[in-house]
Each structure stands twice: as C-alpha cells, then as structure tokens.
XYZ file of C-alpha atoms in Angstrom:
697
model
C -138.296 -273.127 -138.786
C -135.304 -273.536 -136.891
C -132.427 -275.540 -137.996
C -129.606 -276.461 -135.578
C -126.336 -278.477 -134.672
C -125.181 -279.297 -131.218
C -123.581 -275.629 -131.317
C -125.290 -273.684 -133.725
C -129.023 -272.666 -134.245
C -130.704 -270.913 -137.316
C -133.834 -268.919 -136.029
C -135.888 -266.996 -138.258
C -132.737 -265.933 -140.680
C -130.457 -265.405 -137.551
C -127.506 -267.481 -136.363
C -127.056 -268.209 -132.905
C -123.942 -269.913 -131.719
C -122.603 -271.642 -128.315
C -119.471 -270.505 -127.311
C -117.239 -272.433 -124.824
C -115.678 -269.739 -122.579
C -115.739 -265.960 -121.694
C -112.720 -265.440 -123.836
C -114.505 -266.853 -127.004
C -117.818 -265.098 -125.925
C -115.909 -261.741 -125.724
C -114.340 -262.517 -129.388
C -117.692 -263.102 -130.934
C -119.257 -260.096 -129.187
C -116.932 -257.685 -130.562
C -117.620 -258.727 -133.945
C -121.657 -258.340 -133.673
C -122.838 -255.459 -135.750
C -126.314 -255.288 -137.392
C -128.614 -258.197 -137.995
C -126.093 -260.245 -140.085
C -123.692 -261.066 -137.298
C -123.919 -264.580 -135.487
C -125.319 -263.954 -132.030
C -123.133 -265.943 -129.192
C -124.600 -267.716 -126.270
C -122.191 -269.251 -123.314
C -122.317 -273.105 -123.562
C -123.451 -273.433 -120.034
C -126.573 -271.576 -120.768
C -127.086 -273.205 -124.147
C -129.389 -275.793 -123.105
C -131.847 -273.658 -121.287
C -131.692 -271.041 -124.118
C -132.593 -273.720 -126.831
C -135.505 -274.852 -124.338
C -136.971 -271.687 -124.262
C -136.260 -269.986 -127.573
C -139.527 -271.294 -129.073
C -141.777 -269.912 -126.346
C -142.389 -266.531 -127.791
C -142.648 -265.369 -131.428
C -139.221 -264.645 -133.186
C -138.658 -261.528 -135.404
C -137.771 -262.901 -138.736
C -134.794 -261.151 -140.657
C -136.615 -260.654 -143.715
C -140.104 -259.781 -142.332
C -141.612 -256.426 -143.155
C -140.085 -253.436 -141.351
C -141.680 -252.447 -138.117
C -143.744 -249.045 -137.907
C -140.776 -247.483 -135.974
C -137.446 -248.503 -134.694
C -137.286 -251.260 -132.064
C -134.470 -249.927 -129.834
C -133.651 -246.734 -128.572
C -131.341 -245.077 -126.116
C -127.834 -246.354 -124.834
C -126.276 -249.515 -123.368
C -124.153 -248.545 -120.369
C -122.082 -251.068 -118.748
C -121.346 -250.897 -115.066
C -119.957 -254.309 -114.521
C -116.688 -255.378 -116.496
C -117.598 -258.982 -116.219
C -120.714 -258.418 -118.260
C -119.137 -256.062 -120.695
C -119.196 -258.433 -123.495
C -123.075 -258.932 -122.849
C -123.260 -255.165 -123.247
C -121.275 -255.166 -126.675
C -123.758 -257.672 -128.237
C -126.936 -255.478 -127.338
C -125.182 -252.506 -128.485
C -123.780 -254.035 -131.636
C -126.998 -255.937 -132.752
C -129.301 -252.891 -132.191
C -127.017 -249.976 -133.357
C -126.934 -248.097 -130.062
C -123.858 -246.421 -128.266
C -122.043 -248.626 -125.970
C -120.840 -246.455 -122.690
C -119.115 -247.437 -119.352
C -118.750 -245.755 -116.184
C -120.253 -245.433 -112.918
C -123.964 -246.150 -111.899
C -124.620 -242.543 -111.201
C -123.603 -241.407 -114.563
C -126.041 -243.904 -116.019
C -128.568 -242.648 -113.667
C -128.117 -239.167 -114.990
C -128.188 -239.915 -118.353
C -131.541 -242.037 -117.978
C -133.195 -238.830 -117.157
C -133.117 -237.855 -120.999
C -132.871 -240.981 -122.794
C -133.492 -244.983 -122.092
C -130.470 -246.489 -120.597
C -129.941 -250.071 -120.255
C -127.606 -250.859 -117.528
C -125.508 -254.166 -118.078
C -124.192 -255.340 -114.677
C -124.301 -258.601 -112.500
C -126.470 -258.755 -109.722
C -123.997 -258.095 -107.240
C -123.501 -254.455 -108.741
C -127.224 -254.126 -108.493
C -128.186 -253.951 -104.503
C -130.842 -251.939 -102.717
C -128.761 -249.020 -102.604
C -128.918 -248.719 -106.552
C -132.425 -249.891 -106.752
C -133.701 -247.059 -104.105
C -131.274 -244.463 -106.127
C -133.396 -244.675 -109.357
C -135.402 -241.426 -109.671
C -139.081 -241.509 -110.861
C -138.268 -239.748 -114.065
C -135.407 -242.070 -115.213
C -135.981 -244.394 -118.211
C -133.428 -246.938 -116.614
C -133.434 -250.696 -117.000
C -131.147 -253.190 -115.357
C -129.979 -256.044 -117.666
C -129.045 -258.281 -115.585
C -128.784 -262.247 -114.791
C -127.288 -264.651 -112.111
C -124.469 -265.411 -114.474
C -122.918 -264.327 -117.312
C -124.056 -267.289 -119.332
C -127.567 -266.649 -118.376
C -127.153 -262.843 -119.347
C -125.769 -263.993 -122.814
C -129.042 -266.020 -123.265
C -131.296 -263.134 -122.435
C -129.284 -260.738 -124.585
C -130.168 -263.217 -127.791
C -133.965 -263.696 -126.596
C -134.196 -259.888 -126.366
C -132.856 -259.388 -129.657
C -135.006 -262.206 -131.424
C -138.220 -262.272 -129.460
C -138.403 -258.414 -128.172
C -139.682 -256.856 -131.552
C -142.305 -259.507 -132.165
C -143.620 -260.722 -128.920
C -146.336 -257.968 -128.806
C -148.150 -259.963 -131.197
C -149.666 -262.046 -128.438
C -152.242 -261.125 -126.063
C -152.250 -259.525 -122.338
C -153.305 -260.959 -119.063
C -154.191 -259.088 -116.022
C -154.185 -260.455 -112.610
C -155.384 -258.640 -109.497
C -155.185 -260.965 -106.116
C -156.389 -257.845 -104.125
C -159.614 -256.876 -106.091
C -163.270 -258.361 -105.477
C -164.096 -257.506 -109.075
C -165.886 -260.328 -111.138
C -163.250 -261.908 -113.783
C -163.314 -261.497 -117.523
C -161.638 -262.892 -120.648
C -157.806 -262.245 -119.755
C -158.522 -260.531 -116.501
C -158.509 -262.382 -113.115
C -159.700 -261.115 -109.889
C -159.867 -262.296 -106.347
C -160.633 -266.030 -105.950
C -160.043 -266.660 -109.588
C -156.272 -265.098 -109.322
C -155.039 -268.450 -108.500
C -151.820 -270.164 -109.964
C -154.042 -272.930 -111.873
C -156.314 -270.256 -113.445
C -153.369 -268.094 -114.323
C -151.522 -270.950 -115.919
C -154.800 -271.461 -117.920
C -155.347 -268.155 -119.245
C -151.409 -267.652 -120.230
C -151.526 -270.894 -122.284
C -149.105 -270.965 -125.043
C -147.779 -267.402 -123.891
C -148.648 -264.018 -123.624
C -147.189 -260.572 -124.372
C -147.697 -258.604 -121.291
C -148.760 -260.173 -117.771
C -149.602 -257.228 -115.449
C -150.261 -258.475 -111.896
C -151.180 -257.073 -108.637
C -151.173 -258.450 -105.155
C -149.416 -258.661 -101.886
C -145.853 -260.056 -101.970
C -142.659 -260.844 -99.945
C -139.259 -260.979 -101.667
C -139.329 -264.407 -103.060
C -143.362 -264.923 -103.796
C -146.079 -262.880 -105.067
C -149.388 -264.008 -103.337
C -152.153 -265.621 -105.569
C -155.167 -267.218 -104.254
C -154.307 -270.926 -103.099
C -150.649 -270.396 -103.947
C -148.304 -267.724 -105.651
C -145.645 -266.953 -108.370
C -142.539 -268.246 -106.554
C -139.100 -267.248 -107.197
C -137.452 -270.410 -106.587
C -135.266 -271.787 -109.654
C -135.343 -275.229 -109.094
C -137.936 -277.895 -107.950
C -135.952 -278.133 -104.610
C -133.498 -275.336 -104.027
C -132.001 -276.763 -100.932
C -128.626 -275.215 -100.342
C -126.039 -277.980 -99.600
C -124.278 -276.042 -96.689
C -126.372 -273.270 -94.961
C -124.220 -270.065 -94.248
C -122.908 -269.300 -91.132
C -125.122 -267.012 -88.907
C -123.410 -263.478 -88.425
C -123.698 -260.368 -86.448
C -124.393 -258.492 -89.581
C -127.295 -258.310 -91.865
C -127.023 -260.253 -94.882
C -129.114 -262.317 -97.477
C -131.155 -264.600 -95.598
C -132.049 -268.061 -96.444
C -135.583 -268.762 -97.150
C -137.564 -271.693 -95.269
C -137.615 -273.910 -98.660
C -133.764 -273.507 -98.922
C -133.846 -274.925 -95.393
C -135.793 -277.891 -96.134
C -138.594 -276.521 -94.064
C -141.125 -276.163 -97.051
C -142.647 -272.693 -98.273
C -142.752 -269.641 -95.844
C -146.391 -269.590 -96.705
C -147.194 -272.453 -94.925
C -151.078 -272.803 -96.184
C -149.598 -273.537 -99.696
C -147.698 -277.018 -100.655
C -144.764 -275.975 -102.818
C -145.982 -277.813 -105.637
C -148.963 -275.644 -105.931
C -147.211 -272.361 -106.662
C -146.277 -271.245 -110.108
C -142.635 -271.105 -110.551
C -141.301 -267.706 -111.877
C -139.237 -269.224 -114.714
C -142.347 -271.094 -116.152
C -144.566 -268.075 -116.779
C -144.675 -267.814 -120.385
C -144.912 -263.850 -120.849
C -142.546 -261.616 -122.725
C -143.066 -258.508 -120.340
C -144.078 -258.793 -116.824
C -145.468 -256.123 -114.839
C -145.591 -257.479 -110.746
C -147.077 -254.464 -108.775
C -146.387 -256.089 -105.568
C -144.170 -254.821 -102.612
C -140.503 -255.863 -102.463
C -140.637 -257.742 -105.414
C -137.261 -256.147 -106.562
C -134.423 -258.331 -105.575
C -131.087 -258.721 -107.174
C -127.903 -258.394 -105.119
C -127.056 -257.702 -101.477
C -130.835 -258.187 -100.960
C -133.170 -259.377 -98.241
C -133.072 -262.836 -99.796
C -130.419 -264.833 -101.856
C -130.925 -264.347 -105.789
C -131.520 -267.827 -106.167
C -135.354 -267.107 -104.985
C -135.531 -263.821 -106.691
C -138.980 -263.588 -108.690
C -137.644 -261.022 -111.407
C -134.194 -263.080 -112.114
C -135.898 -266.048 -112.354
C -138.305 -265.118 -114.741
C -135.586 -263.758 -117.012
C -134.097 -267.088 -117.058
C -137.548 -268.477 -118.186
C -139.816 -266.859 -120.996
C -139.397 -263.269 -119.867
C -137.684 -260.654 -121.526
C -138.222 -257.743 -119.180
C -139.771 -257.651 -115.760
C -141.138 -254.303 -113.787
C -141.242 -255.022 -110.209
C -141.578 -252.724 -106.867
C -138.751 -251.597 -105.220
C -139.781 -251.674 -101.319
C -143.222 -250.938 -100.633
C -145.982 -249.924 -102.944
C -149.161 -248.324 -102.151
C -152.152 -246.567 -103.938
C -152.258 -245.972 -107.537
C -153.816 -249.198 -108.514
C -153.785 -248.279 -112.084
C -149.781 -248.541 -112.324
C -149.736 -252.234 -113.599
C -152.230 -251.611 -116.399
C -150.855 -248.334 -117.252
C -147.538 -249.704 -118.185
C -149.243 -252.636 -120.270
C -150.812 -249.844 -122.084
C -147.835 -247.642 -122.425
C -145.942 -250.673 -124.095
C -148.957 -251.145 -126.338
C -148.343 -247.326 -127.350
C -145.294 -247.430 -128.902
C -143.129 -246.381 -125.645
C -139.674 -247.870 -125.167
C -139.937 -250.212 -121.832
C -137.990 -247.340 -120.071
C -140.250 -244.556 -121.109
C -143.211 -246.720 -119.707
C -141.491 -247.362 -116.432
C -140.798 -243.241 -116.390
C -144.648 -242.412 -117.076
C -145.622 -245.026 -114.616
C -143.395 -244.080 -111.753
C -144.336 -240.204 -112.516
C -148.109 -241.072 -112.305
C -147.698 -242.827 -108.800
C -145.323 -240.087 -107.657
C -148.099 -237.598 -108.797
C -150.887 -239.364 -107.442
C -152.066 -238.029 -103.986
C -152.398 -241.663 -102.782
C -149.184 -243.155 -104.540
C -146.471 -244.527 -102.589
C -143.309 -246.162 -104.131
C -142.146 -246.974 -107.305
C -141.178 -249.787 -110.184
C -137.948 -250.849 -111.312
C -137.319 -252.451 -114.613
C -135.056 -255.690 -115.111
C -134.493 -255.719 -118.658
C -133.743 -253.706 -121.743
C -134.941 -250.252 -121.139
C -134.296 -249.177 -124.982
C -136.757 -251.772 -126.331
C -139.769 -250.862 -128.230
C -142.183 -253.821 -127.999
C -144.837 -252.627 -130.143
C -143.355 -250.096 -132.615
C -145.642 -247.277 -133.952
C -145.120 -245.049 -137.126
C -142.940 -241.948 -136.224
C -145.982 -239.404 -136.758
C -148.079 -241.423 -134.203
C -145.109 -241.537 -131.648
C -144.557 -238.015 -131.855
C -148.576 -236.860 -131.783
C -149.706 -233.898 -129.774
C -151.933 -234.672 -126.820
C -155.729 -234.706 -128.106
C -157.574 -231.476 -127.006
C -161.051 -231.612 -125.083
C -163.826 -230.518 -127.423
C -166.751 -228.331 -125.674
C -165.286 -229.412 -122.608
C -165.224 -233.136 -123.186
C -162.871 -235.877 -124.778
C -164.614 -238.918 -126.659
C -162.348 -242.136 -126.383
C -162.779 -245.210 -128.464
C -161.884 -248.421 -126.996
C -158.433 -249.745 -127.540
C -155.303 -251.571 -125.750
C -153.005 -248.873 -125.711
C -152.765 -245.465 -123.723
C -154.397 -242.415 -125.499
C -152.463 -239.043 -124.744
C -155.005 -236.140 -123.701
C -154.250 -232.447 -123.302
C -155.935 -232.019 -119.900
C -155.233 -233.077 -116.345
C -157.741 -234.525 -113.731
C -160.324 -236.182 -115.854
C -163.165 -238.344 -115.094
C -165.616 -240.534 -117.312
C -169.297 -240.141 -117.203
C -169.432 -243.170 -114.855
C -166.749 -245.957 -113.481
C -167.092 -248.183 -116.634
C -165.769 -245.352 -118.699
C -162.120 -244.682 -119.606
C -159.665 -244.102 -116.810
C -157.671 -241.014 -117.273
C -154.398 -240.870 -115.019
C -152.693 -237.395 -114.701
C -149.056 -237.132 -115.987
C -146.331 -235.527 -113.688
C -146.343 -232.415 -115.613
C -149.819 -231.601 -114.501
C -151.088 -230.617 -117.930
C -151.940 -233.941 -119.674
C -153.050 -237.368 -118.994
C -152.893 -240.921 -119.987
C -156.102 -242.428 -121.043
C -156.564 -246.325 -120.428
C -159.580 -248.307 -121.774
C -159.282 -252.163 -122.384
C -155.973 -252.181 -120.454
C -157.803 -251.132 -117.380
C -160.950 -253.250 -118.118
C -162.926 -249.990 -119.300
C -164.869 -249.353 -122.058
C -165.373 -246.218 -124.686
C -166.740 -243.008 -123.384
C -166.608 -239.501 -122.605
C -164.130 -237.864 -120.359
C -164.789 -234.347 -118.361
C -162.406 -232.190 -116.251
C -162.865 -233.566 -112.701
C -163.969 -230.892 -109.924
C -161.071 -230.380 -107.730
C -160.309 -232.799 -104.966
C -161.534 -231.612 -101.587
C -158.439 -232.639 -99.270
C -157.060 -229.088 -99.465
C -160.145 -227.637 -98.829
C -161.004 -229.785 -95.985
C -157.644 -229.382 -94.160
C -157.305 -225.660 -94.807
C -160.809 -224.438 -94.333
C -163.767 -226.701 -93.333
C -161.615 -228.454 -90.554
C -160.431 -225.258 -89.078
C -163.519 -223.725 -89.261
C -165.368 -226.663 -87.459
C -162.712 -226.097 -84.827
C -162.955 -222.600 -84.387
C -166.974 -222.857 -84.031
C -166.438 -225.789 -81.391
C -164.164 -223.582 -79.552
C -166.313 -220.826 -79.267
C -167.546 -222.242 -75.908
C -164.365 -220.724 -74.603
C -165.858 -217.125 -75.515
C -168.827 -217.490 -73.966
C -170.815 -218.454 -77.172
C -173.045 -221.438 -77.294
C -172.792 -223.407 -80.787
C -175.085 -226.066 -81.496
C -172.559 -229.140 -80.713
C -174.790 -231.816 -82.257
C -175.280 -229.648 -85.590
C -171.284 -229.230 -85.646
C -170.783 -232.777 -85.307
C -173.297 -233.581 -87.870
C -171.453 -231.054 -90.488
C -168.201 -232.719 -89.606
C -169.412 -236.119 -90.490
C -170.956 -235.133 -93.751
C -167.669 -232.864 -94.519
C -165.563 -235.781 -94.145
C -167.779 -238.253 -95.874
C -167.700 -235.767 -99.085
C -164.056 -235.761 -99.007
C -163.779 -239.594 -99.100
C -166.272 -239.696 -101.791
C -164.509 -237.274 -103.811
C -161.312 -239.184 -103.759
C -162.747 -242.395 -104.357
C -165.088 -241.211 -107.332
C -164.492 -243.303 -110.333
C -166.856 -241.416 -112.542
C -167.516 -237.502 -112.936
C -171.024 -237.774 -111.640
C -169.881 -238.991 -108.306
C -167.235 -236.781 -107.996
C -169.571 -233.741 -108.765
C -172.198 -234.972 -105.997
C -169.344 -235.346 -103.562
C -168.200 -231.535 -104.354
C -171.843 -230.414 -104.023
C -172.161 -232.178 -100.690
C -169.207 -230.521 -99.577
C -170.464 -227.016 -100.618
C -173.618 -227.856 -98.605
C -171.585 -228.256 -95.627
C -169.847 -224.733 -95.881
C -173.263 -223.213 -96.368
C -174.436 -224.768 -93.412
C -171.243 -223.685 -91.377
C -171.872 -220.118 -92.994
C -175.821 -220.136 -91.575
C -174.710 -221.427 -88.265
C -172.141 -218.735 -88.056
C -174.883 -216.019 -89.145
C -177.282 -217.392 -86.293
C -174.568 -217.043 -83.614
C -173.411 -213.664 -84.648
C -177.305 -212.795 -84.942
C -178.022 -213.837 -81.569
C -174.743 -212.208 -79.987
C -175.725 -208.825 -81.703
C -179.288 -209.065 -80.018
C -177.569 -209.743 -76.836
C -175.431 -206.811 -77.158
C -178.347 -204.567 -78.043
C -180.349 -205.555 -74.869
C -177.545 -205.148 -72.404
C -174.343 -203.454 -71.502
C -172.282 -206.687 -72.254
C -171.037 -208.988 -75.059
C -169.525 -212.327 -74.714
C -166.000 -210.966 -74.857
C -166.836 -208.986 -71.653
C -167.373 -212.420 -69.683
C -164.667 -214.918 -71.028
C -165.160 -218.079 -68.822
C -162.366 -218.884 -66.407
C -159.932 -220.297 -65.574
C -157.697 -218.312 -68.053
C -154.202 -217.416 -68.743
C -153.242 -213.726 -69.560
C -150.238 -212.141 -70.454
C -149.442 -208.574 -71.447
C -146.939 -208.019 -74.659
C -144.131 -205.493 -73.840
C -144.551 -202.284 -75.671
C -147.265 -199.975 -76.978
C -149.272 -199.717 -80.321
C -151.386 -197.145 -82.050
C -155.170 -197.190 -81.115
C -157.119 -197.766 -84.390
C -159.755 -195.243 -82.928
C -157.810 -192.117 -81.418
C -154.476 -192.853 -82.921
C -152.795 -192.371 -79.453
C -149.692 -194.588 -78.876
C -151.353 -196.176 -75.892
C -152.655 -199.553 -77.120
C -151.772 -202.410 -74.914
C -152.119 -205.987 -75.990
C -153.301 -208.831 -73.938
C -152.649 -212.636 -74.941
C -155.396 -214.630 -73.295
C -155.840 -218.596 -73.207
C -158.986 -219.659 -71.583
C -159.716 -223.181 -70.363
C -156.600 -223.129 -68.156
C -154.614 -222.483 -70.988
C -155.707 -225.019 -73.465
C -158.494 -223.018 -75.194
C -158.102 -221.333 -78.287
C -155.652 -218.243 -78.421
C -157.470 -214.855 -77.808
C -156.156 -211.406 -77.358
C -157.547 -208.209 -76.227
C -156.423 -204.680 -77.046
C -157.107 -201.703 -74.841
C -156.341 -198.187 -75.262
C -155.742 -196.301 -72.166
C -157.623 -193.445 -73.620
C -160.432 -195.369 -75.231
C -160.869 -198.420 -73.302
C -161.015 -201.923 -75.018
C -161.119 -201.603 -78.745
C -160.767 -205.205 -79.893
C -161.336 -208.583 -77.973
C -161.849 -212.004 -79.727
C -159.937 -214.748 -81.792
C -156.216 -213.902 -81.930
C -156.249 -215.629 -85.288
C -158.101 -214.215 -87.751
C -159.295 -215.149 -91.360
C -159.664 -211.751 -92.726
C -158.438 -208.339 -92.358
C -161.204 -205.976 -90.580
C -160.986 -202.105 -90.949
C -163.745 -199.949 -88.957
C -164.802 -196.305 -90.188
C -166.945 -194.500 -87.515
C -167.431 -190.812 -86.635
C -166.030 -189.314 -83.854
C -168.876 -187.326 -82.840
C -172.430 -186.721 -84.239
C -175.207 -184.298 -83.226
C -177.968 -185.918 -81.024
C -180.968 -187.005 -83.429
C -178.954 -186.942 -86.651
C -178.215 -190.269 -88.358
C -174.846 -191.398 -88.495
C -173.047 -194.437 -90.121
C -170.398 -196.983 -89.268
C -168.504 -198.655 -92.213
C -166.631 -202.250 -91.853
C -164.315 -203.141 -94.574
C -163.381 -206.718 -94.717
C -160.650 -208.345 -96.780
C -160.067 -212.042 -97.646
C -156.790 -213.418 -97.602
C -154.949 -213.737 -101.123
C -154.948 -217.502 -101.423
C -158.479 -218.643 -100.134
C -162.234 -217.393 -99.901
C -163.751 -216.740 -96.766
C -167.501 -216.357 -95.420
C -168.024 -213.419 -93.021
C -170.935 -212.477 -90.816
C -171.102 -209.062 -89.322
C -173.138 -207.388 -86.641
C -173.293 -203.949 -85.142
C -175.136 -202.393 -82.401
C -175.275 -199.802 -79.911
C -175.038 -201.376 -76.349
C -178.406 -201.460 -74.519
C -180.355 -199.352 -77.173
C -183.556 -199.131 -75.760
C -181.954 -197.624 -72.451
C -179.877 -195.254 -74.439
C -182.255 -194.401 -77.018
C -179.655 -194.947 -79.662
C -180.393 -197.577 -82.651
C -178.038 -199.425 -84.977
C -178.692 -203.120 -84.514
C -178.340 -205.332 -87.978
C -176.727 -208.386 -89.210
C -175.481 -209.165 -92.549
C -173.622 -211.966 -94.407
C -171.203 -211.749 -97.164
C -168.990 -214.275 -99.185
C -165.532 -212.906 -100.316
C -163.472 -214.591 -103.060
C -159.537 -214.824 -102.356
C -158.222 -211.331 -101.993
C -161.643 -209.519 -102.436
C -162.450 -206.564 -100.369
C -166.371 -205.667 -99.192
C -167.316 -202.489 -97.363
C -170.541 -202.841 -95.312
C -172.490 -199.685 -93.831
C -174.519 -199.835 -90.569
C -177.098 -196.976 -90.261
C -177.306 -195.664 -87.023
C -179.769 -193.162 -85.045
C -180.367 -191.601 -81.781
C -183.248 -189.779 -80.321
C -182.958 -186.229 -80.478
C -184.820 -185.417 -77.097
C -183.968 -188.408 -74.804
C -180.577 -189.758 -75.975
C -177.818 -188.850 -73.511
C -175.307 -186.517 -75.278
C -172.271 -188.575 -74.162
C -169.898 -191.303 -75.592
C -172.182 -194.238 -77.043
C -170.302 -197.423 -77.292
C -170.842 -199.184 -80.539
C -170.173 -203.054 -80.822
C -168.988 -204.205 -84.278
C -169.136 -208.137 -84.157
C -167.291 -210.176 -87.198
C -166.990 -213.843 -87.756
C -165.061 -215.153 -90.452
C -165.090 -219.051 -91.247
C -165.616 -219.382 -87.427
C -163.382 -216.891 -85.770
C -165.242 -214.149 -84.114
C -163.885 -210.691 -82.911
C -165.631 -207.695 -81.292
C -164.405 -204.238 -81.981
C -165.642 -201.164 -80.154
C -165.983 -197.863 -81.117
C -167.315 -194.896 -79.381
C -169.437 -191.999 -80.890
C -169.811 -188.815 -79.020
C -173.378 -187.494 -79.220
C -173.341 -183.715 -79.124
C -176.182 -181.421 -78.365
C-alpha cells in the first residue's frame, strides 16, 4: 500500500520525496545511506514517477532477504551534472562511488560490474563503440537529471522484485509457430505484444530489424517517440557537417515506415517490462547519435516502466540466441553487467556472430539473486560423454564447449569465450529437457584448408596432361559444400554427425579419384617412354631460378630449377628439377602437400631383384591422403618390371615408407641405365620423380 502527500510517497516501507531543484536534490543525495534514508526525485519528474511507480513489483523493506546480494560492483560518475544521481545509487546499495574519465570506467568494467552515470551528451557513438565485449558496463543515463533521479529510485525499489513476473520473447524474423509467451513472424505485432505483456513482465527479449527510432514488428513496431506528436516547433538548420537528424515524424511527415499509421506503433515508454533486450541493429541511441534523443528507443523505455535495456550498437548479425541467452542469464543470478559480458562474449566467439549489445541501466543490479553457493557453482561435467539437462528458465553452466542435443527440440548450448564451457538454455530458448553430447567439429576449416584446395588441384591437372573426370569433381564439390552448410546449421547432434559423415565420404571420393588417376598414369608410364610431365600442354611460361642445388640422386651440385606456369601463365604453378648429370629428377606441382624422399639402388646386377623405397611425411598440422605408383618406363620393351600402385592415409605429422619391388630379365634386359618413375599424389597435388637404376652384367 502506498501512502502519499503531494511531495512525499511511502512505498513498501521506503520514503520517496519530491525535491524542488538540483541543490536540494544534491543535499538529499549526500544523506542517502542504506535502506532507511529518504530517496529524492526531482520535481519535474515527480508526476511521471508517481504514474509509473506501481507498474512493477516493489521490494518491501521488511520482506524476507534475498538468496544473495542484489547489487555488486561500483558506481562510476563520468558527468558532474549527474553526480548526485550516482551518490543516490551508491549510497542506497552500499557500493563504492568513483569518478573519472570514461576510459577508466571501461578498464574497471573488465573485472567488476561498473555503472557509468552520465547524461546522453557524454554517451555518443564513440563511447558505445569503445565498450569491449568482455566489459560488465552499463550506462545509467536519461535525457534529463530529473528523469535520471526517477530511474534511480525505480531501480532501487523495483529492481530486486521485478523478477517475480514472467518473461516474453518476440521474434519478428522467425517463421516458427507461436507459443505461450513467445511470438513469432506474423504474430509478432504490436497488438499481440501488448496482449501478452498484459500487466507487466520481468524480461522482454526481442529480435527483429530496426532503424534507430523503431524496432520493426509485423504491422507496426516499438516506436522511440516519447510523445504522441513529437513535432519540433523549430526545425534545426541544415548544416554542412553530420549531426543528429530529425525524423519524418518530427517534421510532421508521419512515420518513416510509410506502411504503418503512427497510432499502430507501440510506444517504447508504454512497454511494461522491467528488463528489455532488443537484439536489433542500431537501437543503441544516446547522445550525438544518428537521431535525436527524443526518439531513442532505450531512453524512452527508461522513462516508462523499464529499469534496464540492452540493445545492439551498430549492426548485429548471427548468434540468434543472444536475446534468450541474456534472459536466461538474468534468471540465473547474474548481474546485468555479467549477463551483458557473457552474451557479447558468446556473439564474439560464434563463427557467425557480428556486433554486440550495450546496456542502458544499472550493471550491478542482480534481478534474480541466488544463494551464494549456487552462484559460485562449478560447471557440470559430462557423464559417459553426455549431460542430462532438466527444463528451467535459467542458464545451466556445463563443463564442455560445442554441445548439441539429440534433436533440435532439446537444450541449446552456447559456447562461452573461454572455449572450455557452455551455457545451456531450455525454456528461454523455447527448448525442452534432453541430453547434450559433444558436437562433431565444424567443417569450415576442413573445407577451406583441405577439400577446396584438393578439388582445385584435381581440376587443374588438365594443365599437367592428366584428365580428371570433371563431372565427378563438380558433384563432389557440391556434396562437400552442402555438408559444410548442413553441419553449420545443425541444431541436433544427429544432423551434425550426418553432415560430418557426408563430408568424410567426399574426402574418400576424392581419394579414390586420385588413386584412379595415378593408376592410369602408372600404366601409361609402364607401356611408353613418357609420362604426363614430359608433355605439359602449351602455351606455358618457364623461368629458370638462379643458382644451383644438390641433386637428390647423385649428390652433385648440378641441379637446375625451372618454374613453369601452364595456360599462358594462369595455370597451376609447376616446377622441374634437372640434374646436368642425371637428367630430370622431379617434375610436377610446385606446392606439395607432403614431403617425399626416395631411396633407390644406384646399380644392381641384371636378373637380381631390387627395391625402391618411398617415404612420405604429412605436414605437422593436418592429415593427407597419398596415392603412390612406380614403374620402369616401357617395361615390356626394356624387360624390367616394377609397376605397382598403392594408397595411404597419413595423420598429421605421420611418416610412412612404401617399398616397390622390381626385377629384370636376366638374359634380355639391357645392361644400361633404366629410368624408374615414381608418381606421388598428395591431396590432389601430383609429382613425378625419376631415378635411374644401372643394370650390370
């Protein structure tokens, strides 16, 4: 029950007084300490304050104590005109009161919740942009000191009690079907939103397109106008420099959104919600912004029922769970500043996340305190590779990153910036109970670093005289790209595993295609005097590098290196290594996905068996699929036999040695140098190494 006189209000055991001017307000503010002191409100905001003070539950002085503290951190004054408001906040909550430059507040906010008290003129685009994603910082601001004095008292009286109300989520971008307390697509309209909010909600979490002064809904929007007709009596002069612009409604031209009559919008100041999260682009507007503060959505919400508003600074994209995550974190006993830090950290860590939220309100407020032992709980570990999660409004901390539920209706896990744990959401994200499992890795890195270069190398083999099946390669490229997308979009672990399996099949298909190409080339070498590298298609560009190298066969410092580009210089980079004593000892792809070493006997008696050993080593940071072949050129004519092919899969950094056994006809083989061709393909890159074996009598 509230008892009042024209300048005094008794509300739930707390006394609120109207004061005439800034001097009297500062006098009252200096005496605020703890819960017994009268709370001052400037007279120019008194009428609005008394009209809105009953819209949310009030924390009674004699009510049972909360499970934990309702305020944490520090109050930091960055604007002398609002210093007395900071003293009220700090004195009533027992927090330290600091003052200094904005940069100092930002640095402090990395370690503790910091409530920056300042006027809108101090909080421009530069300050909004400068807040790092790991800062627990809130801008406690209003368009006047009177409005700020009212917001301070409402925060103190309503902040610790408002969580008793329910929550509402609205998403104008999603085609999902609506559910109790959750509006989507066509149902996300101002009329339906008014209906579900009713007498008030604790957290309103919303997502949709926005434009400075309005968040778009179906058939209307949440409008930042503070008055029914915010028409400016005198329009500002047009200047040569950029300044806050005047919206169409302020110029008497109706709403910028021409498809909606102005009365169809829902006023920001009329939204009966204690804590609001609007995950919509460009909704963070204070001073020196794109529009004047008269049409700022967050500032006008703070002059209505709202105690704090989290909105997007600049453009936001991806990480669609941001608003539900903030809502669940509020329900889990975090301060508003900590909820902001965790949400921004999740957006920043998300491969698809762009942008950040900023907080207007008291960063140190704990809307739903929990017992100290719960707030300091350790992350829940996985048991037998899974975590069973019950349904609830808050966020559960899990001791593992990258978790997925059995299906898309199960819990939603959001990886934290530490890369070692996750927040798990159920009710806040419209999900139910279920089991979570470690998710298979995303495929974007495997696509860019392995599959795509492999495909490109195989396609480019035409420039080496080899003829890959282009239709098969195009089909594999499409399958791989589809698997990458399906893994990224997977909402359940089954779909993710299927996508990873499909991608693995593509790699197997590439490996088989590579093996067939190499087998065909090995047969060609064994039946002729040539290989594909002996007749690279023209036109080409060839350049000889300066200097000599050591020959890998004879050791002489007589190796000449040639750099070659086919297709008039636009083909894949090739190279040819020629020893003045031994002839060409290597030719093929200039960039190779593995290291290759060949051991072959310099000479062998005719008729005796011999062996050629090839050692292949994978790079230290990734696996590689290798196909190998070896043959003596024109084996039937020279009466020597070696032709054989094989394939190996190497893990990152692994080495493997393959031995090719050769023989010669003891009577018919010529006692001369016999050229041996060793063909190696590694993830689509092909090289031909030539070694000579001298047959002796």
